Amino acid sequence: MTAPQRILLTGHDGYIGSVMAPHLVALGHEVVGLDTGYYAPCTLVPDRTTIPAIVKDIRDVVPADLKGFDAVIHLAALSNDPIGNLDQGWTTDINHTATVRLAELARDAGVRRFLFSSSCIMYGMSEAGVVDERSPLDPKTEYARSKVKSEMALRDMARDGFSPVYLRNGTVYGVSPRMRFDTVLNNLVGAAATAGVVQVHSDGKPWRPVIHVEDVARAFAHVLSAPEADIHNEAFNNGADHLNHQVIDLACFAVEAVPGAKLQVLNQPGADQRTYKASFAKFARTFPGFEWKWTARAGADELARTFAEIGLTAEQFGGRNFTRLKWLNHLLDTGQLDRKLRWASAEERRIA
Ligand SMILES: NC(=O)c1ccc[n+]([C@@H]2O[C@H](COP(=O)([O-])OP(=O)(O)OC[C@H]3O[C@@H](n4cnc5c(N)ncnc54)[C@H](O)[C@@H]3O)[C@@H](O)[C@H]2O)c1
């Protein structure tokens, strides 16, 4: 049993956050959330955890918000490439500038540990063999650049008494109250469950590291309580070597999880052939006691079971609620969010 800590969890209301919050609470930690609630009404399965929360934009955080915490786990972000392409300035402001400010306020408030939710996407995608934490960073999108720039800025802030640590996740899958269908395995199983067909647009050969959302929560909790010397200013690819999969494997898991579903490999010219495999040797070496609970196959089965239980419809799967870009576009088109991605009014926040 680890010592309970008082944790500020930003982005607690999102896909990963709504799984991580109850996990941290179950471990005995005292958790306060901070989120602007972009996706608050986008709930697929019940969210039973209630934690106290600061409802505000991460760009508006003030020193008082950081008082009295042992650690910050920073998840809040515009969380994929397509949103980054919508308006690059939003991703820079929210993912980078606000992260640096949050970390400065945390450091000044005496918060000892700052866990940053980073991404393996920062290596770029190439035909190169295997990327580890010393591989050159080659961010190809504003989203990926925001993660690189944030890590670099946080690195300069590390000092005695303030330990940033960078957890570079692969693509996350698994059931969450604030579900996403815009990540690879969730999307493949959703298609199998609602259309009975899983289409692979490429030849299926590209590699992707994937990680179950519950294992993300478990890994962050582990790092939170690890000795400072092991994590101070360190980057870790967050996952395990056996969690690198070719897209065709993931598609097969999806098909096998849903009785009667069919696989179509389209092998389209111009399809996304970007590929990378990540090495997770550093994580395994540093945290030898940590065991990964989930495999992609078990995760696909869990997704399929859940979709059957709740009767997931094609409308839910293809609609706007669980695809981050579509939902933000809806909030913008209906004037609920303004052109700075801020709520037009407190009322809008509630009815979104
Ligand atoms: N899901 C993945 O596959 C994956 C992979 C690698 C890294 N990550 C990183 O993990 C973190 C969480 O990802 P997720 O999948 O839960 O994303 P998500 O989009 O589901 O959740 C992000 C949360 O941050 C909040 N947020 C966004 N902008 C905000 C702002 N300006 N002020 C306050 N709150 C704001 C949103 O309301 C949302 O609740 C992100 O930093 C993401 O980049 C995710």
Short mmCIF file of C-alpha atoms and ligand atoms in Angstrom, two decimals:
data_model
loop_
_atom_site.label_atom_id
_atom_site.label_comp_id
_atom_site.label_asym_id
_atom_site.label_seq_id
_atom_site.Cartn_x
_atom_site.Cartn_y
_atom_site.Cartn_z
CA MET A 1 0.00 0.00 0.00
CA THR A 2 1.42 3.38 -0.99
CA ALA A 3 1.12 6.55 1.04
CA PRO A 4 -2.00 8.52 0.10
CA GLN A 5 -1.31 11.73 -1.74
CA ARG A 6 -3.36 14.81 -2.54
CA ILE A 7 -3.51 14.96 -6.33
CA LEU A 8 -4.74 17.57 -8.80
CA LEU A 9 -5.95 15.60 -11.85
CA THR A 10 -6.46 17.84 -14.87
CA GLY A 11 -8.64 16.46 -17.66
CA HIS A 12 -10.40 14.21 -15.12
CA ASP A 13 -13.59 14.45 -17.18
CA GLY A 14 -12.09 12.96 -20.37
CA TYR A 15 -11.55 9.47 -21.76
CA ILE A 16 -8.51 8.57 -19.61
CA GLY A 17 -9.38 10.88 -16.70
CA SER A 18 -12.79 9.34 -16.03
CA VAL A 19 -11.07 5.96 -15.55
CA MET A 20 -8.01 7.30 -13.73
CA ALA A 21 -9.98 9.32 -11.16
CA PRO A 22 -11.81 6.34 -9.60
CA HIS A 23 -8.63 4.26 -9.77
CA LEU A 24 -6.68 6.84 -7.77
CA VAL A 25 -9.54 7.23 -5.28
CA ALA A 26 -9.67 3.43 -4.82
CA LEU A 27 -5.95 3.51 -3.96
CA GLY A 28 -6.72 5.93 -1.15
CA HIS A 29 -5.51 9.13 -2.79
CA GLU A 30 -7.37 12.39 -2.35
CA VAL A 31 -8.17 13.57 -5.87
CA VAL A 32 -9.39 16.95 -7.07
CA GLY A 33 -10.26 17.29 -10.76
CA LEU A 34 -9.78 20.27 -13.04
CA ASP A 35 -11.53 20.36 -16.39
CA THR A 36 -13.55 22.74 -18.53
CA GLY A 37 -15.95 19.92 -19.39
CA TYR A 38 -15.88 19.97 -23.20
CA TYR A 39 -17.15 16.37 -23.28
CA ALA A 40 -19.16 16.33 -20.05
CA PRO A 41 -22.43 15.19 -21.69
CA CYS A 42 -20.67 12.62 -23.91
CA THR A 43 -21.11 9.63 -21.64
CA LEU A 44 -21.40 6.06 -22.93
CA VAL A 45 -21.39 4.05 -19.70
CA PRO A 46 -22.25 5.41 -16.24
CA ASP A 47 -19.63 7.53 -14.52
CA ARG A 48 -20.12 6.70 -10.86
CA THR A 49 -17.20 8.58 -9.35
CA THR A 50 -17.76 11.95 -7.87
CA ILE A 51 -14.66 13.89 -6.96
CA PRO A 52 -14.47 17.54 -6.06
CA ALA A 53 -13.54 19.49 -9.16
CA ILE A 54 -12.42 22.91 -10.28
CA VAL A 55 -14.48 23.66 -13.39
CA LYS A 56 -12.29 25.99 -15.39
CA ASP A 57 -10.23 26.35 -18.49
CA ILE A 58 -6.64 25.21 -18.02
CA ARG A 59 -5.58 28.52 -19.57
CA ASP A 60 -7.13 30.37 -16.60
CA VAL A 61 -5.47 28.51 -13.72
CA VAL A 62 -4.36 30.74 -10.82
CA PRO A 63 -1.86 30.10 -7.98
CA ALA A 64 -4.62 29.27 -5.48
CA ASP A 65 -5.71 26.31 -7.67
CA LEU A 66 -2.38 24.59 -6.98
CA LYS A 67 -2.17 25.07 -3.21
CA GLY A 68 -1.83 22.03 -1.00
CA PHE A 69 -1.22 19.29 -3.59
CA ASP A 70 1.53 16.67 -3.45
CA ALA A 71 1.29 15.94 -7.17
CA VAL A 72 -0.28 17.07 -10.42
CA ILE A 73 -1.32 14.56 -13.07
CA HIS A 74 -1.79 16.61 -16.21
CA LEU A 75 -4.12 15.03 -18.78
CA ALA A 76 -6.09 18.07 -19.98
CA ALA A 77 -5.35 18.74 -23.64
CA LEU A 78 -6.76 18.85 -27.12
CA SER A 79 -6.10 15.22 -27.60
CA ASN A 80 -5.41 14.37 -31.22
CA ASP A 81 -4.01 15.41 -34.58
CA PRO A 82 -7.30 16.32 -36.31
CA ILE A 83 -8.17 18.85 -33.59
CA GLY A 84 -4.67 20.28 -33.91
CA ASN A 85 -5.33 20.85 -37.60
CA LEU A 86 -8.61 22.66 -36.86
CA ASP A 87 -6.72 25.62 -35.40
CA GLN A 88 -3.07 25.15 -34.57
CA GLY A 89 -3.16 28.11 -32.16
CA TRP A 90 -5.63 26.33 -29.88
CA THR A 91 -3.39 23.31 -29.54
CA THR A 92 -0.35 25.51 -28.88
CA ASP A 93 -2.18 27.58 -26.26
CA ILE A 94 -3.92 24.73 -24.44
CA ASN A 95 -1.41 21.92 -24.80
CA HIS A 96 1.84 23.85 -24.52
CA THR A 97 1.51 27.37 -23.10
CA ALA A 98 -1.05 26.37 -20.46
CA THR A 99 0.99 23.29 -19.53
CA VAL A 100 4.09 25.37 -18.88
CA ARG A 101 2.13 27.85 -16.79
CA LEU A 102 0.43 25.06 -14.82
CA ALA A 103 3.83 23.52 -14.08
CA GLU A 104 5.31 26.86 -13.01
CA LEU A 105 2.41 27.43 -10.63
CA ALA A 106 2.74 23.87 -9.33
CA ARG A 107 6.48 24.28 -8.73
CA ASP A 108 5.94 27.64 -7.00
CA ALA A 109 3.23 26.11 -4.80
CA GLY A 110 5.61 23.37 -3.63
CA VAL A 111 3.97 20.51 -5.58
CA ARG A 112 6.70 17.86 -5.69
CA ARG A 113 5.69 15.73 -8.65
CA PHE A 114 4.24 16.59 -12.09
CA LEU A 115 3.16 13.66 -14.29
CA PHE A 116 2.72 14.78 -17.88
CA SER A 117 0.58 12.68 -20.22
CA SER A 118 2.72 12.64 -23.33
CA SER A 119 2.58 10.53 -26.46
CA CYS A 120 4.69 8.14 -28.53
CA ILE A 121 3.41 10.14 -31.51
CA MET A 122 6.31 12.55 -30.88
CA TYR A 123 8.76 10.13 -32.50
CA GLY A 124 7.03 10.70 -35.82
CA MET A 125 6.23 7.66 -37.85
CA SER A 126 8.76 6.02 -40.04
CA GLU A 127 10.04 2.79 -41.40
CA ALA A 128 12.67 2.93 -38.66
CA GLY A 129 12.85 -0.14 -36.47
CA VAL A 130 12.07 0.51 -32.86
CA VAL A 131 11.92 3.86 -31.06
CA ASP A 132 13.08 4.26 -27.49
CA GLU A 133 13.33 7.31 -25.24
CA ARG A 134 16.69 8.30 -26.78
CA SER A 135 15.39 8.19 -30.36
CA PRO A 136 15.22 11.52 -32.17
CA LEU A 137 11.91 13.27 -31.84
CA ASP A 138 10.23 14.04 -35.14
CA PRO A 139 6.80 15.52 -34.47
CA LYS A 140 4.83 15.81 -37.69
CA THR A 141 1.70 17.59 -36.41
CA GLU A 142 0.83 20.49 -34.13
CA TYR A 143 -0.47 18.01 -31.56
CA ALA A 144 2.80 16.08 -31.57
CA ARG A 145 4.82 19.33 -31.53
CA SER A 146 2.85 20.50 -28.48
CA LYS A 147 3.95 17.40 -26.59
CA VAL A 148 7.61 17.82 -27.59
CA LYS A 149 7.69 21.53 -26.71
CA SER A 150 5.99 20.88 -23.37
CA GLU A 151 8.41 18.12 -22.41
CA MET A 152 11.34 20.38 -23.31
CA ALA A 153 10.02 23.28 -21.23
CA LEU A 154 9.23 21.04 -18.26
CA ARG A 155 12.68 19.52 -18.47
CA ASP A 156 14.20 22.97 -17.84
CA MET A 157 11.99 23.44 -14.78
CA ALA A 158 13.06 20.26 -12.98
CA ARG A 159 14.94 20.90 -9.76
CA ASP A 160 15.21 19.66 -6.18
CA GLY A 161 11.66 19.52 -4.90
CA PHE A 162 10.00 19.55 -8.33
CA SER A 163 10.09 16.36 -10.37
CA PRO A 164 8.41 16.38 -13.76
CA VAL A 165 8.04 12.98 -15.45
CA TYR A 166 6.88 12.29 -19.00
CA LEU A 167 4.74 9.25 -19.73
CA ARG A 168 4.60 8.70 -23.47
CA ASN A 169 1.47 6.66 -24.12
CA GLY A 170 0.76 4.58 -27.16
CA THR A 171 -2.78 4.67 -28.53
CA VAL A 172 -5.22 4.02 -25.72
CA TYR A 173 -8.18 1.62 -25.93
CA GLY A 174 -10.80 0.20 -23.58
CA VAL A 175 -14.13 1.11 -22.05
CA SER A 176 -14.43 4.51 -20.38
CA PRO A 177 -17.43 6.58 -19.30
CA ARG A 178 -16.24 9.37 -21.61
CA MET A 179 -15.68 6.97 -24.49
CA ARG A 180 -13.72 7.78 -27.64
CA PHE A 181 -14.27 6.03 -30.98
CA ASP A 182 -11.47 7.98 -32.66
CA THR A 183 -8.72 5.71 -31.38
CA VAL A 184 -7.78 2.63 -33.34
CA LEU A 185 -8.95 -0.45 -31.40
CA ASN A 186 -12.10 1.24 -30.03
CA ASN A 187 -12.94 2.19 -33.60
CA LEU A 188 -12.35 -1.27 -35.04
CA VAL A 189 -14.47 -3.03 -32.40
CA GLY A 190 -17.17 -0.35 -32.69
CA ALA A 191 -17.34 -0.99 -36.45
CA ALA A 192 -17.51 -4.75 -35.93
CA ALA A 193 -20.32 -4.34 -33.38
CA THR A 194 -22.45 -1.87 -35.34
CA ALA A 195 -21.78 -2.67 -39.03
CA GLY A 196 -20.55 -6.25 -38.78
CA VAL A 197 -17.58 -5.26 -40.96
CA VAL A 198 -14.08 -4.14 -40.01
CA GLN A 199 -12.38 -2.28 -42.81
CA VAL A 200 -8.60 -1.83 -42.87
CA HIS A 201 -7.79 0.91 -45.36
CA SER A 202 -4.06 0.19 -45.57
CA ASP A 203 -2.49 -3.22 -46.09
CA GLY A 204 -2.71 -3.67 -42.32
CA LYS A 205 1.05 -3.92 -41.86
CA PRO A 206 1.72 -0.68 -39.93
CA TRP A 207 2.68 -1.14 -36.28
CA ARG A 208 1.14 0.72 -33.36
CA PRO A 209 1.79 0.46 -29.62
CA VAL A 210 -1.56 0.25 -27.82
CA ILE A 211 -2.39 0.40 -24.12
CA HIS A 212 -5.59 -0.25 -22.16
CA VAL A 213 -7.05 2.79 -20.41
CA GLU A 214 -7.05 0.98 -17.07
CA ASP A 215 -3.37 0.10 -17.49
CA VAL A 216 -2.68 3.79 -18.22
CA ALA A 217 -4.30 4.63 -14.89
CA ARG A 218 -2.38 1.86 -13.11
CA ALA A 219 0.95 2.93 -14.64
CA PHE A 220 0.46 6.59 -13.70
CA ALA A 221 -0.45 5.55 -10.14
CA HIS A 222 2.69 3.41 -9.99
CA VAL A 223 4.92 6.25 -11.17
CA LEU A 224 3.21 8.61 -8.75
CA SER A 225 4.45 6.50 -5.85
CA ALA A 226 7.85 5.43 -7.25
CA PRO A 227 11.08 6.66 -5.61
CA GLU A 228 11.93 10.15 -6.79
CA ALA A 229 15.38 9.10 -8.02
CA ASP A 230 13.75 6.69 -10.50
CA ILE A 231 11.46 9.22 -12.13
CA HIS A 232 12.93 12.71 -11.69
CA ASN A 233 12.87 14.42 -15.11
CA GLU A 234 12.64 11.08 -16.91
CA ALA A 235 10.66 10.15 -20.01
CA PHE A 236 9.14 6.67 -20.27
CA ASN A 237 7.41 5.00 -23.15
CA ASN A 238 4.34 3.87 -21.23
CA GLY A 239 3.51 0.28 -22.08
CA ALA A 240 5.12 -3.08 -22.78
CA ASP A 241 6.86 -4.58 -25.80
CA HIS A 242 4.14 -7.20 -26.31
CA LEU A 243 1.64 -4.36 -26.76
CA ASN A 244 3.09 -3.35 -30.15
CA HIS A 245 0.67 -4.68 -32.76
CA GLN A 246 0.19 -4.50 -36.50
CA VAL A 247 -3.12 -2.92 -37.45
CA ILE A 248 -4.17 -6.20 -39.09
CA ASP A 249 -3.79 -7.98 -35.71
CA LEU A 250 -5.98 -5.40 -34.02
CA ALA A 251 -8.57 -5.77 -36.78
CA CYS A 252 -8.55 -9.56 -36.32
CA PHE A 253 -9.07 -9.18 -32.56
CA ALA A 254 -12.06 -6.93 -33.33
CA VAL A 255 -13.55 -9.41 -35.81
CA GLU A 256 -13.02 -12.36 -33.47
CA ALA A 257 -14.65 -10.48 -30.59
CA VAL A 258 -17.93 -9.97 -32.46
CA PRO A 259 -19.69 -13.10 -33.71
CA GLY A 260 -20.35 -12.96 -37.46
CA ALA A 261 -18.20 -9.86 -38.12
CA LYS A 262 -16.15 -9.80 -41.33
CA LEU A 263 -12.74 -8.37 -42.18
CA GLN A 264 -12.06 -6.33 -45.33
CA VAL A 265 -8.49 -5.31 -46.13
CA LEU A 266 -8.86 -2.53 -48.71
CA ASN A 267 -5.16 -1.84 -49.30
CA GLN A 268 -6.04 1.56 -50.74
CA PRO A 269 -3.36 3.65 -52.42
CA GLY A 270 -2.65 6.68 -50.22
CA ALA A 271 -3.98 4.96 -47.08
CA ASP A 272 -2.24 5.74 -43.81
CA GLN A 273 0.87 3.52 -43.85
CA ARG A 274 2.63 5.35 -41.02
CA THR A 275 4.23 2.84 -38.73
CA TYR A 276 6.25 2.65 -35.55
CA LYS A 277 7.13 0.20 -32.85
CA ALA A 278 8.08 1.47 -29.42
CA SER A 279 10.57 -0.06 -27.00
CA PHE A 280 9.27 -0.27 -23.45
CA ALA A 281 12.49 -1.66 -22.00
CA LYS A 282 13.13 1.43 -19.85
CA PHE A 283 9.72 1.17 -18.16
CA ALA A 284 10.24 -2.56 -17.52
CA ARG A 285 13.76 -1.97 -16.17
CA THR A 286 12.74 0.89 -13.89
CA PHE A 287 9.52 -0.64 -12.57
CA PRO A 288 10.22 -4.39 -12.47
CA GLY A 289 7.32 -5.02 -10.07
CA PHE A 290 4.70 -3.57 -12.39
CA GLU A 291 2.47 -6.04 -14.24
CA TRP A 292 0.40 -5.11 -17.27
CA LYS A 293 -3.09 -6.41 -16.76
CA TRP A 294 -4.56 -6.12 -20.25
CA THR A 295 -3.83 -7.48 -23.71
CA ALA A 296 -5.32 -6.01 -26.86
CA ARG A 297 -7.26 -9.24 -27.47
CA ALA A 298 -8.82 -9.15 -23.98
CA GLY A 299 -9.52 -5.45 -24.48
CA ALA A 300 -11.31 -6.12 -27.77
CA ASP A 301 -13.44 -8.79 -26.04
CA GLU A 302 -14.29 -6.36 -23.22
CA LEU A 303 -15.26 -3.65 -25.71
CA ALA A 304 -17.45 -6.05 -27.69
CA ARG A 305 -19.16 -7.33 -24.52
CA THR A 306 -19.87 -3.79 -23.34
CA PHE A 307 -21.21 -2.69 -26.74
CA ALA A 308 -23.54 -5.73 -26.79
CA GLU A 309 -24.73 -5.03 -23.24
CA ILE A 310 -25.59 -1.40 -23.90
CA GLY A 311 -26.86 -2.06 -27.44
CA LEU A 312 -24.42 0.35 -29.11
CA THR A 313 -26.08 1.77 -32.23
CA ALA A 314 -24.52 2.82 -35.53
CA GLU A 315 -25.74 6.32 -34.75
CA GLN A 316 -23.89 6.40 -31.43
CA PHE A 317 -20.79 4.92 -33.04
CA GLY A 318 -20.69 7.24 -36.04
CA GLY A 319 -22.27 10.28 -34.40
CA ARG A 320 -20.61 13.25 -32.82
CA ASN A 321 -20.58 12.38 -29.12
CA PHE A 322 -17.60 10.06 -29.06
CA THR A 323 -15.36 11.54 -31.76
CA ARG A 324 -13.51 14.49 -30.30
CA LEU A 325 -13.26 16.56 -33.50
CA LYS A 326 -16.94 16.11 -34.41
CA TRP A 327 -18.04 17.12 -30.91
CA LEU A 328 -15.89 20.25 -30.78
CA ASN A 329 -17.13 21.21 -34.26
CA HIS A 330 -20.70 20.81 -32.97
CA LEU A 331 -19.96 23.10 -30.00
CA LEU A 332 -18.41 25.66 -32.37
CA ASP A 333 -21.15 25.45 -35.00
CA THR A 334 -23.88 25.93 -32.41
CA GLY A 335 -22.06 28.89 -30.84
CA GLN A 336 -21.59 27.14 -27.50
CA LEU A 337 -17.83 27.57 -27.87
CA ASP A 338 -16.36 30.78 -29.24
CA ARG A 339 -13.46 31.12 -31.69
CA LYS A 340 -10.98 30.79 -28.82
CA LEU A 341 -12.52 27.48 -27.79
CA ARG A 342 -13.97 29.06 -24.68
CA TRP A 343 -17.55 28.62 -23.49
CA ALA A 344 -19.71 31.43 -24.81
CA SER A 345 -21.47 31.54 -21.43
CA ALA A 346 -21.76 29.57 -18.21
CA GLU A 347 -25.18 28.48 -19.44
CA GLU A 348 -23.64 26.95 -22.61
CA ARG A 349 -21.34 24.88 -20.48
CA ARG A 350 -24.26 23.30 -18.75
CA ILE A 351 -26.40 22.50 -21.79
CA ALA A 352 -23.69 21.30 -24.20
N1 LIG B 1 -6.20 8.63 -25.69
C1 LIG B 1 -5.01 8.37 -26.26
O1 LIG B 1 -4.88 7.47 -27.11
C2 LIG B 1 -3.80 9.15 -25.84
C3 LIG B 1 -2.54 8.73 -26.30
C4 LIG B 1 -1.41 9.45 -25.92
C5 LIG B 1 -1.53 10.57 -25.11
N2 LIG B 1 -2.76 10.95 -24.69
C6 LIG B 1 -2.85 12.17 -23.84
O2 LIG B 1 -3.54 11.86 -22.63
C7 LIG B 1 -4.31 12.99 -22.21
C8 LIG B 1 -5.77 12.58 -22.04
O3 LIG B 1 -6.26 12.03 -23.26
P1 LIG B 1 -7.78 11.59 -23.42
O4 LIG B 1 -7.81 10.52 -24.44
O5 LIG B 1 -8.39 11.34 -22.09
O6 LIG B 1 -8.39 12.92 -24.07
P2 LIG B 1 -9.87 13.52 -23.94
O7 LIG B 1 -10.02 14.46 -25.08
O8 LIG B 1 -10.86 12.45 -23.78
O9 LIG B 1 -9.81 14.32 -22.57
C9 LIG B 1 -9.14 15.54 -22.41
C10 LIG B 1 -9.82 16.31 -21.28
O10 LIG B 1 -9.15 17.56 -21.18
C11 LIG B 1 -10.13 18.58 -21.06
N3 LIG B 1 -9.62 19.81 -21.64
C12 LIG B 1 -9.24 20.02 -22.92
N4 LIG B 1 -8.91 21.31 -23.09
C13 LIG B 1 -9.08 21.91 -21.88
C14 LIG B 1 -8.93 23.25 -21.42
N5 LIG B 1 -8.58 24.25 -22.24
N6 LIG B 1 -9.15 23.51 -20.12
C15 LIG B 1 -9.55 22.53 -19.27
N7 LIG B 1 -9.76 21.25 -19.66
C16 LIG B 1 -9.52 20.96 -20.95
C17 LIG B 1 -11.34 18.09 -21.84
O11 LIG B 1 -12.54 18.72 -21.41
C18 LIG B 1 -11.30 16.60 -21.56
O12 LIG B 1 -12.10 16.25 -20.46
C19 LIG B 1 -4.10 14.06 -23.27
O13 LIG B 1 -3.05 14.89 -22.84
C20 LIG B 1 -3.66 13.27 -24.48
O14 LIG B 1 -2.87 14.07 -25.35
C21 LIG B 1 -3.89 10.27 -25.02
#
